[in-house]
Coordinates of C-alpha atoms in Angstrom, one line a residue:
X108 CA -72.7 13.9 189.8
X109 CA -75.6 14.2 187.1
X110 CA -73.4 13.5 184.0
X111 CA -72.0 10.3 186.0
X112 CA -75.9 9.1 186.2
X113 CA -76.7 9.9 182.4
X114 CA -73.8 8.4 181.2
X115 CA -74.5 5.5 183.3
X116 CA -77.7 5.2 182.0
X117 CA -76.9 5.5 178.2
X118 CA -74.3 2.3 178.6
X119 CA -77.5 0.2 181.0
X120 CA -80.3 1.3 178.3
X121 CA -78.1 0.0 175.6
X122 CA -76.4 3.2 173.2
X123 CA -75.6 1.9 170.4
X124 CA -72.3 2.4 168.1
X125 CA -72.6 1.8 164.4
X126 CA -69.4 -0.7 163.2
X127 CA -68.4 1.8 161.2
X128 CA -69.6 4.9 159.4
X129 CA -69.2 5.6 156.0
X130 CA -66.4 8.1 154.4
X131 CA -69.2 9.7 152.5
X132 CA -72.9 10.8 153.1
X133 CA -75.1 8.1 153.5
X134 CA -77.8 9.3 150.4
X135 CA -74.5 8.9 148.0
X136 CA -73.5 5.1 148.6
X137 CA -75.4 2.0 147.9
X138 CA -75.3 -1.6 148.8
X139 CA -72.4 -3.7 147.2
X140 CA -72.4 -6.4 149.9
X141 CA -73.1 -9.0 146.8
X142 CA -70.5 -7.4 144.8
X143 CA -67.2 -9.7 143.7
X144 CA -63.8 -9.0 146.2
X145 CA -61.1 -8.6 144.5
X146 CA -57.7 -9.9 145.8
X147 CA -56.2 -6.5 146.5
X148 CA -59.8 -5.4 149.0
X149 CA -61.6 -3.7 146.0
X150 CA -64.9 -4.7 145.3
X151 CA -66.6 -4.5 142.1
X152 CA -69.7 -4.0 142.0
X153 CA -72.5 -3.0 138.7
X154 CA -68.6 -2.3 136.7
X155 CA -67.8 -0.6 139.6
X156 CA -64.3 -0.6 141.6
X157 CA -64.4 0.7 145.3
X158 CA -61.3 0.4 147.0
X159 CA -60.8 0.1 150.9
X160 CA -61.0 3.5 151.4
X161 CA -64.3 3.8 149.8
X162 CA -66.8 1.5 151.8
X163 CA -67.1 0.2 155.1
X164 CA -69.4 -2.4 157.0
X165 CA -72.5 -0.7 158.7
X166 CA -74.9 -1.6 160.5
X167 CA -78.1 0.2 159.9
X168 CA -79.9 1.8 156.6
X169 CA -82.9 4.6 156.6
X170 CA -86.5 4.2 155.7
X171 CA -87.2 6.8 153.7
X172 CA -83.8 8.6 153.9
X173 CA -84.6 9.9 157.2
X174 CA -85.2 7.4 160.0
X175 CA -82.3 5.3 161.2
X176 CA -83.1 2.0 161.5
X177 CA -80.6 -0.9 162.7
X178 CA -79.8 -4.2 160.7
X179 CA -77.6 -6.8 160.3
X180 CA -74.3 -6.1 158.9
X181 CA -73.6 -6.0 154.9
X182 CA -71.1 -3.6 152.9
X183 CA -72.0 -0.2 151.6
X184 CA -69.9 1.4 149.0
X185 CA -69.6 5.4 148.3
X186 CA -70.7 5.5 144.7
X187 CA -69.9 9.1 144.3
X188 CA -66.7 9.4 145.3
X189 CA -65.6 7.1 142.7
X190 CA -68.3 7.8 139.9
X191 CA -70.2 11.3 138.9
X192 CA -73.5 10.8 140.3
X193 CA -76.4 10.5 138.1
X194 CA -79.7 10.8 140.7
X195 CA -83.1 8.6 139.4
X196 CA -86.0 8.5 141.5
X197 CA -87.0 5.4 140.1
X198 CA -85.9 1.9 140.8
X199 CA -83.0 0.2 138.0
X200 CA -85.7 -1.0 136.0
X201 CA -88.1 1.0 136.3
X202 CA -89.2 4.6 134.5
X203 CA -91.1 7.6 136.2
X204 CA -93.8 8.4 134.3
X205 CA -96.5 9.7 136.4
X206 CA -95.0 7.1 138.9
X207 CA -92.7 4.5 139.0
X208 CA -93.3 2.1 136.3
X209 CA -91.4 -1.8 135.7
X210 CA -89.6 -2.4 132.7
X211 CA -87.6 -5.2 131.4
X212 CA -86.4 -3.0 128.3
X213 CA -82.9 -1.6 128.1
X214 CA -83.5 2.2 129.6
X215 CA -80.7 4.5 128.1
X216 CA -79.8 7.7 129.7
X217 CA -79.2 9.5 126.9
X218 CA -77.6 13.1 125.9
X219 CA -76.3 15.4 123.7
X220 CA -72.7 16.3 124.1
X221 CA -72.5 18.0 120.5
X222 CA -75.5 19.3 118.4
X223 CA -74.6 15.6 115.9
X224 CA -73.2 13.7 119.2
X225 CA -74.9 11.5 121.3
X226 CA -73.8 9.7 124.5
X227 CA -75.5 6.8 126.4
X228 CA -74.2 8.0 130.1
X229 CA -74.8 3.9 130.7
X230 CA -72.7 2.9 128.6
X231 CA -69.7 5.4 129.9
X232 CA -67.5 4.6 132.7
X233 CA -67.3 8.2 134.4
X234 CA -70.8 7.8 135.6
X235 CA -72.7 6.1 138.1
X236 CA -76.3 5.4 138.8
X237 CA -78.2 6.1 142.5
X238 CA -81.8 4.5 142.1
X239 CA -84.8 5.0 143.9
X240 CA -83.4 8.7 145.8
X241 CA -85.3 10.7 147.4
X242 CA -87.7 12.6 144.3
X243 CA -90.7 14.3 146.2
X244 CA -89.5 17.8 145.2
X245 CA -89.2 16.5 141.1
X246 CA -91.5 18.2 138.4
X247 CA -90.9 17.3 134.7
X248 CA -89.2 19.3 132.8
X249 CA -89.6 21.0 130.2
X250 CA -87.6 23.0 127.7
X251 CA -89.7 23.8 124.8
X252 CA -91.6 25.8 127.6
X253 CA -89.4 26.7 130.0
X254 CA -85.1 27.9 129.1
X255 CA -84.8 27.6 132.9
X256 CA -85.5 23.7 132.2
X257 CA -83.3 23.2 129.5
X258 CA -80.1 21.5 130.3
X259 CA -76.9 20.2 127.8
X260 CA -74.2 18.6 128.3
X261 CA -70.7 19.8 127.1
X262 CA -67.5 18.3 126.5
X263 CA -64.2 20.7 128.1
X264 CA -60.3 19.3 128.4
X265 CA -58.6 20.0 131.6
X266 CA -55.4 22.0 131.8
X267 CA -53.4 19.7 134.1
X268 CA -51.0 17.4 133.7
X269 CA -53.6 14.7 131.8
X270 CA -54.8 17.3 128.7
X271 CA -56.1 15.5 126.3
X272 CA -58.4 13.5 128.8
X273 CA -61.8 14.4 128.2
X274 CA -64.3 15.0 130.8
X275 CA -68.3 15.6 130.6
X276 CA -70.1 18.1 132.7
X277 CA -73.7 19.7 132.8
X278 CA -74.5 23.0 132.1
X279 CA -77.7 24.4 133.6

């Protein structure tokens, strides 16, 4: 009896369900509403193509990645499902000093893949960037002072069907 009363109260006071849930964690996704619609129901946004499996129309967002807030419907794509995610604390046209600072300059993300080769991850199709993600626990990496802060990127070959395919992986 109490269960029925509780269910009725929930209905009366407007329990709201989302339009559709994402196939990934919200924090691993981006708003792709303004992306280009392709003929096969795919969406191209910032050079990344999302098929129907990796995007959904939703009606919520998170304030400070903690508090769910309902908003008008929009399309969100799972970037980390289609690219290797690189998380940057600041916005797309910002860099992190003591705080996020705006710039109109191109900001490369250059890493060493060997002693003689560097690449800009922004120009590499394996990587996608998530901007403005929560970074309260971030600290500056100082590899010259601590070996724990040293990161490098390495090339590896797969042993699967495409033996010549090359992947780049981060190694702490």
